[in-house]
Amino acid sequence: MPPVCWKFIKLHENLAPWVPVVGLEIHAQITSNSKLFSGSQVQFAAPPNSLVSFFDASLPGTLPVLNRRCVEAAVMTGLALNCTINKKSLFDRKHYFYADLPAGYQITQQRVPIAVNGSLSYSLCIDNKMSQMVTKTVRIKQIQLEQDSGKSLHDDARSQTLVDLNRAGVGLMEVVMEPDMCCGEEAAAAVRELQLILQTLGSSQAIMAEGQLRVDANVSVHHPGEPYGVRTEVKNINSIRFLTKAVDYEIQRQIKELENGGTVVNETRAFDSKLGCTVPMRDKEGKQDYRFMPEPNLPPLILYDAKSLPANVNHQQVVNIDWIHERLPDLPSVKRAKLVELYGILPEHSFTLVNEDGLMEFFEDVVKRTQMKPKKVIGWILSDLLSHLKQHSLTANESPISSFLLADLLNLLENGDISSSAAKQVFEELWKGEGKTPLEIVKEKQLELIQDQEELEQICQAVIDEREKEVMAIKEGNKKVINKLIGLVRKATRGRANPLLVKQILEKKLSE
Amino acid sequence: MLRASLRQISAALKEGQITPTELCQRCLALVRSTQFLNAYITVAEETALKQAEESEKRYQRGQPLGELDGIPIAVKDNFNTAGIETTCASNMLKGYISPYNATVVQKLLDQGAVLLGKTNLDEFAMGSGSTDGVFGPVRNPWSYSRQYKEKSIPRSDSEPENSNWVIAGGSSGGSAAAVSAFTCFAALGSDTGGSTRNPAAHCGVVGLKPTYGLISRHGLIPLVNSMDVPGILTRCVDDAAVVLGITTTYIFVCSMSLFRRLSQSKLNSIYPIYIFLFFSVSCHVSGSLAGHDPKDSTTVQDIFQPFALPTLTDVSKLSIGIPKEYHVPGLSSEILAVWSKAADLFKNAGAKVVEVSLPHTHYSIVCYHVLCTAEVASNMARFDGLEYGHRSDMSKSTESMYAATRREGFSDVVRGRILSGNYFLLKQNYEDYFVKAQKVRRLIANDFVKVFGSGIDILLTPITLSDAIPYVEFIKEDNRTRSTQDDILTQAANMAGLPAVNVPTALSERGLPIGLQFIGRSFQEKQLLTVAKWFEKQVQFPMIQLEEVKKHDDGVLQHQKSASFS
């Protein structure tokens, strides 16, 4: 049973609430040197039609030869998504005429796909509060191997269609998620988690901007207790942000349509990112009959496990599921748990570390190089580094402050060489990326803490002498007022005084 | 000399009795003088002479590549040949020059064979007469034989002599006619439902359809991928074994048990034989011509051993099965008599001859029709005028361009099959037609498994309902009707993936060839051909006496008489 949706939507107080239902079909391009059934190279943004084999152009008489790497990637992904790997899966032809589909059919796995019946757990925060995270699960119906199509470029001015077959035949994994989600945010969180898993496995780079991860969302709404409504499919969503918007827009649109007495038609729609709405796609007139049939040029794909592996078999020619299972890297959820355990950081912090591109590695590099406690390091990573990165739309790998520099800076702080306010100043300087080390900046700006006890005592004395009123208050027992004096000393030293030391000196002097 | 067998001519080349260039020139001359047969679509004179020259150099150095070096061959025009037009006898591919060689073509060339040209066929191999291609029908060389002339009575004096010519059979009619008319020593055909064996029977040559998966289909423009097999047409059984040896070099020995187990499994697949591993290992050693082709995932992967065809002297240990279901309505009494005589021949020589039953045979042709048209519909989808082949001038929209291209490019026969195939594949029909046909296909394959499992070594059957009929008679029925009649005795072997061979057996009352079919166990080509060779020796099928060719030719045959083996 799908989990009960926690979100009922009510547009009008006097009308029955709506339950939105969202299912996803995600196409992930497999990271592989060559295509699914041919030896052509796979490369993004290569010159048009430069990566096309005879098979990719569907020259008569050419035959598909399955790429082992693509099979392994799909098995890995299936295992990571808790799927049952089918020891025998089949390939099918799906027919339709389109200029960027040279054979007139796509080879896919319609009947018996390589992996079935999995699940994906993902977390999201409620009301944008990091402290209120919930974990949800979406069922994975299946993962199927299939060919990507080429690309058509329509030149309306000259009424021409140009075809680029570089992408034709690139291996895809289609991950079909059951309709267990109920809003854009959930869909986005699930896709983000899937993206992280794929990237961790290396089975897909899953860069949405490069079309390596494309999402189709099936959306419907119904009243609680009633059967599911008619669904629409929003196709080819190419960013997570757009996914949230597209799904939420579509839910609202359907509810409004129904409440105004209209009907939802089963159709494919596209998300217009400029207008922020979904629009019907004009390409398909009526229902297509894909006339599926078994792909006769590919025998059933047989996979083995340790038990079924035949003796004396050439290992290059078989895929062993157990072998792949043993070598799976730590998945994001495991990584998060390990971060919490290893560094004593909060679960929500581990979530951010893992979800932000390269941030976990950055954090761990810093931790390795500094004596500062990880619990303190995380503050710098999340509040200082990450906010700067976000402001400038950068990933951790693109940070102008390397993990080395940040570690150096935190070491200065930890050693008591500089105060934390000075450290913030150094951080700002480092962000400029002028190639200076933290120490150079500290020296240049004279930010190092005053180590000379005598000098510090003189400054404290000067403050005491100027502030009779405060001194009186302290002597009368209002101990809190000492903080004001500490502040004044800090001001006088431009943050270069160690507050603890200052407090000691002041206390000593005031008790004299 | 051109009447010699492949092995004889190979020996002559080795002994220097003739050079590859001379041989090639004589064949080309004969190709020209027999042009009226319409056996060739393209004659690759220039490249053939070049290949012959290369071969000649190798012989001069004393380093020929093997038995095929310098041997003129022909290839059906549905195999891709780099640099030589490949048309499938269709407007769709007229002028199409493939950038690559089919694996089988490459293997023949690698062994030094000289490719004379591309032979005629029914459009995209859809037919059983070689009458339905855009380049016109193939004429059976026997139409011009003394044997036929003497026995056939002209229907009336007013009728032109020319109208009596008989069809070559099909769809590899061009290849069969080319071998039969001595223009080449071997030819490649393709066999989906009988397309190699049927014209072989009508033209009086040996036509071998090997086991599905033994020979690579890469580069063969498909008709039905799950049944297509490259076929071999030669003058005698030994020659077929030589070419098979070249196209496969080795024959399957090591894991028969595995295949038997797999082929008996109940899994509902379209494969009569399960091929269970198929990641190609890229270390393909060139020159080693094992059956597996990394470019064809349906070829067998197992280790092969070379074989030489032994001469069988004792058939007493053989068990020959006579499937009673092959006694079909419409089978001519003449063919029936030849079939019975052949069975007696085995019996008298001490073989066990048993009547057997293949109970699902009756359903085979209907199922073949469904599976064939479904795959045809799918395979033909790529011909849209975009990447290659014919493109219509129609430019209203992409869709209208597709439609016009396909209307102009395909004949009615091809379009008819596409239409019915698409009908069978529609979602609402798929279970009722395609899936049912697949299931029956499994039953048909199992029939054979059971019979062979009961101790039968080889099945002996007729291959055609009658001898070849005159073209004017043949075209009175449409392609669909003809194909149904003509494939009836041959397509079951394709449904089951089994090896089968036509052996020319006798001449009919009209002086035309009658062949019989031997069907063997999967990957047991050696046994099949050994028995076929024994049979061939017993029946002493007469050589064609090409009267008409003498009249048409430039004196090529007369010239040869002095050097002839016969």
mmCIF file of N, CA and C in Angstrom, chain A residues 270-350:
data_model
loop_
_atom_site.group_PDB
_atom_site.id
_atom_site.type_symbol
_atom_site.label_atom_id
_atom_site.label_comp_id
_atom_site.label_asym_id
_atom_site.label_seq_id
_atom_site.Cartn_x
_atom_site.Cartn_y
_atom_site.Cartn_z
ATOM 1 N N ALA A 270 4.209 19.989 -21.031
ATOM 2 C CA ALA A 270 5.594 20.411 -20.847
ATOM 3 C C ALA A 270 5.601 21.553 -19.848
ATOM 4 N N PHE A 271 6.716 21.710 -19.130
ATOM 5 C CA PHE A 271 6.815 22.810 -18.181
ATOM 6 C C PHE A 271 7.505 23.989 -18.862
ATOM 7 N N ASP A 272 6.817 25.119 -18.870
ATOM 8 C CA ASP A 272 7.406 26.330 -19.432
ATOM 9 C C ASP A 272 8.075 27.080 -18.289
ATOM 10 N N SER A 273 9.419 27.024 -18.278
ATOM 11 C CA SER A 273 10.119 27.575 -17.114
ATOM 12 C C SER A 273 10.010 29.093 -17.057
ATOM 13 N N LYS A 274 9.795 29.720 -18.198
ATOM 14 C CA LYS A 274 9.695 31.185 -18.185
ATOM 15 C C LYS A 274 8.365 31.624 -17.595
ATOM 16 N N LEU A 275 7.296 30.932 -18.022
ATOM 17 C CA LEU A 275 5.972 31.298 -17.518
ATOM 18 C C LEU A 275 5.661 30.615 -16.183
ATOM 19 N N GLY A 276 6.452 29.611 -15.850
ATOM 20 C CA GLY A 276 6.215 28.892 -14.593
ATOM 21 C C GLY A 276 4.938 28.068 -14.604
ATOM 22 N N CYS A 277 4.529 27.598 -15.791
ATOM 23 C CA CYS A 277 3.314 26.794 -15.852
ATOM 24 C C CYS A 277 3.506 25.617 -16.808
ATOM 25 N N THR A 278 2.568 24.695 -16.772
ATOM 26 C CA THR A 278 2.638 23.565 -17.702
ATOM 27 C C THR A 278 1.700 23.830 -18.865
ATOM 28 N N VAL A 279 2.124 23.386 -20.050
ATOM 29 C CA VAL A 279 1.302 23.577 -21.245
ATOM 30 C C VAL A 279 1.187 22.255 -21.984
ATOM 31 N N PRO A 280 0.049 22.019 -22.663
ATOM 32 C CA PRO A 280 -0.090 20.749 -23.399
ATOM 33 C C PRO A 280 0.969 20.660 -24.499
ATOM 34 N N MET A 281 1.492 19.428 -24.718
ATOM 35 C CA MET A 281 2.466 19.249 -25.801
ATOM 36 C C MET A 281 1.711 18.933 -27.064
ATOM 37 N N ARG A 282 2.208 19.517 -28.168
ATOM 38 C CA ARG A 282 1.430 19.392 -29.401
ATOM 39 C C ARG A 282 1.859 18.202 -30.252
ATOM 40 N N ASP A 283 2.963 17.503 -29.824
ATOM 41 C CA ASP A 283 3.570 16.549 -30.766
ATOM 42 C C ASP A 283 2.714 15.339 -31.115
ATOM 43 N N LYS A 284 1.980 14.827 -30.152
ATOM 44 C CA LYS A 284 1.314 13.562 -30.442
ATOM 45 C C LYS A 284 -0.178 13.738 -30.637
ATOM 46 N N GLU A 285 -0.629 13.324 -31.806
ATOM 47 C CA GLU A 285 -2.066 13.389 -32.051
ATOM 48 C C GLU A 285 -2.646 12.036 -31.666
ATOM 49 N N GLY A 286 -3.449 12.047 -30.680
ATOM 50 C CA GLY A 286 -4.093 10.811 -30.257
ATOM 51 C C GLY A 286 -3.123 9.849 -29.602
ATOM 52 N N LYS A 287 -3.639 8.701 -29.251
ATOM 53 C CA LYS A 287 -2.839 7.676 -28.561
ATOM 54 C C LYS A 287 -1.945 6.957 -29.558
ATOM 55 N N GLN A 288 -0.695 6.736 -29.159
ATOM 56 C CA GLN A 288 0.222 5.961 -29.990
ATOM 57 C C GLN A 288 0.127 4.491 -29.601
ATOM 58 N N ASP A 289 0.155 3.638 -30.594
ATOM 59 C CA ASP A 289 0.290 2.211 -30.307
ATOM 60 C C ASP A 289 1.726 1.858 -30.659
ATOM 61 N N TYR A 290 2.528 1.543 -29.649
ATOM 62 C CA TYR A 290 3.967 1.357 -29.882
ATOM 63 C C TYR A 290 4.304 -0.001 -30.497
ATOM 64 N N ARG A 291 3.316 -0.849 -30.670
ATOM 65 C CA ARG A 291 3.510 -2.155 -31.298
ATOM 66 C C ARG A 291 4.773 -2.859 -30.759
ATOM 67 N N PHE A 292 4.822 -3.030 -29.447
ATOM 68 C CA PHE A 292 5.970 -3.694 -28.818
ATOM 69 C C PHE A 292 6.161 -5.097 -29.371
ATOM 70 N N MET A 293 7.383 -5.468 -29.541
ATOM 71 C CA MET A 293 7.686 -6.879 -29.842
ATOM 72 C C MET A 293 9.076 -7.209 -29.301
ATOM 73 N N PRO A 294 9.363 -8.490 -29.090
ATOM 74 C CA PRO A 294 10.676 -8.840 -28.558
ATOM 75 C C PRO A 294 11.772 -8.432 -29.546
ATOM 76 N N GLU A 295 12.899 -7.953 -29.043
ATOM 77 C CA GLU A 295 14.035 -7.637 -29.906
ATOM 78 C C GLU A 295 14.699 -8.956 -30.290
ATOM 79 N N PRO A 296 14.572 -9.345 -31.559
ATOM 80 C CA PRO A 296 15.043 -10.687 -31.934
ATOM 81 C C PRO A 296 16.562 -10.794 -32.045
ATOM 82 N N ASN A 297 17.246 -9.677 -32.078
ATOM 83 C CA ASN A 297 18.696 -9.746 -32.255
ATOM 84 C C ASN A 297 19.456 -9.811 -30.942
ATOM 85 N N LEU A 298 18.731 -9.767 -29.836
ATOM 86 C CA LEU A 298 19.380 -9.857 -28.527
ATOM 87 C C LEU A 298 18.777 -11.016 -27.744
ATOM 88 N N PRO A 299 19.572 -12.008 -27.453
ATOM 89 C CA PRO A 299 19.065 -13.108 -26.627
ATOM 90 C C PRO A 299 18.738 -12.579 -25.231
ATOM 91 N N PRO A 300 18.015 -13.355 -24.435
ATOM 92 C CA PRO A 300 17.720 -12.914 -23.074
ATOM 93 C C PRO A 300 19.023 -12.563 -22.347
ATOM 94 N N LEU A 301 18.948 -11.522 -21.536
ATOM 95 C CA LEU A 301 20.124 -11.115 -20.767
ATOM 96 C C LEU A 301 20.154 -11.940 -19.481
ATOM 97 N N ILE A 302 21.151 -12.777 -19.357
ATOM 98 C CA ILE A 302 21.244 -13.655 -18.198
ATOM 99 C C ILE A 302 22.321 -13.127 -17.258
ATOM 100 N N LEU A 303 21.957 -12.939 -16.003
ATOM 101 C CA LEU A 303 22.925 -12.507 -14.998
ATOM 102 C C LEU A 303 23.124 -13.650 -14.014
ATOM 103 N N TYR A 304 24.248 -13.639 -13.336
ATOM 104 C CA TYR A 304 24.569 -14.743 -12.436
ATOM 105 C C TYR A 304 24.823 -14.225 -11.032
ATOM 106 N N ASP A 305 24.704 -15.110 -10.062
ATOM 107 C CA ASP A 305 25.227 -14.797 -8.741
ATOM 108 C C ASP A 305 26.252 -15.887 -8.416
ATOM 109 N N ALA A 306 26.832 -15.777 -7.246
ATOM 110 C CA ALA A 306 27.916 -16.694 -6.909
ATOM 111 C C ALA A 306 27.464 -18.149 -7.048
ATOM 112 N N LYS A 307 26.192 -18.386 -6.713
ATOM 113 C CA LYS A 307 25.687 -19.755 -6.763
ATOM 114 C C LYS A 307 25.494 -20.258 -8.190
ATOM 115 N N SER A 308 24.952 -19.396 -9.030
ATOM 116 C CA SER A 308 24.584 -19.873 -10.374
ATOM 117 C C SER A 308 25.706 -19.732 -11.392
ATOM 118 N N LEU A 309 26.785 -19.085 -11.019
ATOM 119 C CA LEU A 309 27.881 -18.839 -11.964
ATOM 120 C C LEU A 309 28.442 -20.157 -12.484
ATOM 121 N N PRO A 310 28.367 -20.362 -13.807
ATOM 122 C CA PRO A 310 28.881 -21.633 -14.325
ATOM 123 C C PRO A 310 30.413 -21.700 -14.197
ATOM 124 N N ALA A 311 30.898 -22.910 -14.018
ATOM 125 C CA ALA A 311 32.349 -23.076 -13.918
ATOM 126 C C ALA A 311 32.968 -22.860 -15.295
ATOM 127 N N ASN A 312 34.221 -22.605 -15.328
ATOM 128 C CA ASN A 312 34.993 -22.453 -16.573
ATOM 129 C C ASN A 312 34.408 -21.396 -17.497
ATOM 130 N N VAL A 313 33.849 -20.362 -16.921
ATOM 131 C CA VAL A 313 33.271 -19.355 -17.799
ATOM 132 C C VAL A 313 34.240 -18.177 -17.858
ATOM 133 N N ASN A 314 34.290 -17.587 -19.021
ATOM 134 C CA ASN A 314 35.122 -16.406 -19.194
ATOM 135 C C ASN A 314 34.487 -15.246 -18.422
ATOM 136 N N HIS A 315 35.194 -14.735 -17.439
ATOM 137 C CA HIS A 315 34.595 -13.720 -16.568
ATOM 138 C C HIS A 315 34.287 -12.427 -17.292
ATOM 139 N N GLN A 316 34.915 -12.243 -18.418
ATOM 140 C CA GLN A 316 34.618 -11.048 -19.204
ATOM 141 C C GLN A 316 33.235 -11.133 -19.816
ATOM 142 N N GLN A 317 32.714 -12.342 -19.873
ATOM 143 C CA GLN A 317 31.455 -12.518 -20.591
ATOM 144 C C GLN A 317 30.237 -12.611 -19.685
ATOM 145 N N VAL A 318 30.446 -12.576 -18.391
ATOM 146 C CA VAL A 318 29.293 -12.682 -17.507
ATOM 147 C C VAL A 318 29.282 -11.530 -16.506
ATOM 148 N N VAL A 319 28.092 -11.269 -15.984
ATOM 149 C CA VAL A 319 27.966 -10.282 -14.924
ATOM 150 C C VAL A 319 27.520 -11.031 -13.669
ATOM 151 N N ASN A 320 28.290 -10.874 -12.613
ATOM 152 C CA ASN A 320 28.023 -11.547 -11.355
ATOM 153 C C ASN A 320 27.437 -10.533 -10.363
ATOM 154 N N ILE A 321 26.184 -10.726 -10.027
ATOM 155 C CA ILE A 321 25.468 -9.768 -9.174
ATOM 156 C C ILE A 321 26.145 -9.659 -7.804
ATOM 157 N N ASP A 322 26.512 -10.793 -7.236
ATOM 158 C CA ASP A 322 27.121 -10.776 -5.905
ATOM 159 C C ASP A 322 28.439 -9.998 -5.894
ATOM 160 N N TRP A 323 29.184 -10.182 -6.954
ATOM 161 C CA TRP A 323 30.470 -9.491 -7.065
ATOM 162 C C TRP A 323 30.239 -7.975 -7.033
ATOM 163 N N ILE A 324 29.220 -7.541 -7.773
ATOM 164 C CA ILE A 324 28.908 -6.106 -7.808
ATOM 165 C C ILE A 324 28.412 -5.644 -6.436
ATOM 166 N N HIS A 325 27.579 -6.487 -5.816
ATOM 167 C CA HIS A 325 27.008 -6.137 -4.519
ATOM 168 C C HIS A 325 28.111 -5.869 -3.489
ATOM 169 N N GLU A 326 29.103 -6.764 -3.487
ATOM 170 C CA GLU A 326 30.192 -6.632 -2.513
ATOM 171 C C GLU A 326 30.987 -5.348 -2.708
ATOM 172 N N ARG A 327 30.966 -4.834 -3.904
ATOM 173 C CA ARG A 327 31.791 -3.667 -4.198
ATOM 174 C C ARG A 327 31.020 -2.356 -4.243
ATOM 175 N N LEU A 328 29.760 -2.374 -3.815
ATOM 176 C CA LEU A 328 28.984 -1.130 -3.814
ATOM 177 C C LEU A 328 29.618 -0.139 -2.850
ATOM 178 N N PRO A 329 29.762 1.108 -3.266
ATOM 179 C CA PRO A 329 30.292 2.114 -2.341
ATOM 180 C C PRO A 329 29.236 2.478 -1.290
ATOM 181 N N ASP A 330 29.651 3.223 -0.261
ATOM 182 C CA ASP A 330 28.694 3.703 0.747
ATOM 183 C C ASP A 330 27.664 4.606 0.084
ATOM 184 N N LEU A 331 26.409 4.322 0.329
ATOM 185 C CA LEU A 331 25.351 5.149 -0.242
ATOM 186 C C LEU A 331 25.165 6.389 0.623
ATOM 187 N N PRO A 332 24.513 7.407 0.088
ATOM 188 C CA PRO A 332 24.359 8.653 0.842
ATOM 189 C C PRO A 332 23.811 8.437 2.261
ATOM 190 N N SER A 333 22.834 7.569 2.432
ATOM 191 C CA SER A 333 22.244 7.387 3.767
ATOM 192 C C SER A 333 23.279 6.816 4.736
ATOM 193 N N VAL A 334 24.094 5.907 4.239
ATOM 194 C CA VAL A 334 25.144 5.334 5.078
ATOM 195 C C VAL A 334 26.201 6.385 5.395
ATOM 196 N N LYS A 335 26.518 7.169 4.371
ATOM 197 C CA LYS A 335 27.501 8.234 4.567
ATOM 198 C C LYS A 335 27.043 9.182 5.667
ATOM 199 N N ARG A 336 25.768 9.531 5.643
ATOM 200 C CA ARG A 336 25.234 10.461 6.640
ATOM 201 C C ARG A 336 25.357 9.864 8.040
ATOM 202 N N ALA A 337 24.954 8.603 8.158
ATOM 203 C CA ALA A 337 25.008 7.953 9.470
ATOM 204 C C ALA A 337 26.457 7.912 9.970
ATOM 205 N N LYS A 338 27.369 7.628 9.037
ATOM 206 C CA LYS A 338 28.777 7.564 9.431
ATOM 207 C C LYS A 338 29.298 8.921 9.872
ATOM 208 N N LEU A 339 28.859 9.966 9.201
ATOM 209 C CA LEU A 339 29.290 11.323 9.555
ATOM 210 C C LEU A 339 28.844 11.653 10.972
ATOM 211 N N VAL A 340 27.590 11.306 11.269
ATOM 212 C CA VAL A 340 27.036 11.592 12.591
ATOM 213 C C VAL A 340 27.837 10.837 13.648
ATOM 214 N N GLU A 341 28.120 9.579 13.351
ATOM 215 C CA GLU A 341 28.811 8.746 14.324
ATOM 216 C C GLU A 341 30.261 9.176 14.503
ATOM 217 N N LEU A 342 30.909 9.421 13.390
ATOM 218 C CA LEU A 342 32.343 9.696 13.393
ATOM 219 C C LEU A 342 32.655 11.069 13.961
ATOM 220 N N TYR A 343 31.850 12.051 13.604
ATOM 221 C CA TYR A 343 32.208 13.423 13.945
ATOM 222 C C TYR A 343 31.301 14.026 15.007
ATOM 223 N N GLY A 344 30.289 13.287 15.409
ATOM 224 C CA GLY A 344 29.386 13.793 16.431
ATOM 225 C C GLY A 344 28.582 14.992 15.987
ATOM 226 N N ILE A 345 28.341 15.089 14.687
ATOM 227 C CA ILE A 345 27.558 16.233 14.218
ATOM 228 C C ILE A 345 26.079 15.857 14.186
ATOM 229 N N LEU A 346 25.205 16.842 14.015
ATOM 230 C CA LEU A 346 23.760 16.586 14.019
ATOM 231 C C LEU A 346 23.321 15.930 12.711
ATOM 232 N N PRO A 347 22.289 15.091 12.759
ATOM 233 C CA PRO A 347 21.804 14.435 11.538
ATOM 234 C C PRO A 347 21.483 15.438 10.425
ATOM 235 N N GLU A 348 20.850 16.546 10.794
ATOM 236 C CA GLU A 348 20.502 17.491 9.726
ATOM 237 C C GLU A 348 21.746 18.106 9.089
ATOM 238 N N HIS A 349 22.820 18.196 9.899
ATOM 239 C CA HIS A 349 24.071 18.708 9.326
ATOM 240 C C HIS A 349 24.653 17.696 8.343
ATOM 241 N N SER A 350 24.556 16.421 8.729
ATOM 242 C CA SER A 350 25.069 15.387 7.829
ATOM 243 C C SER A 350 24.284 15.412 6.520
#
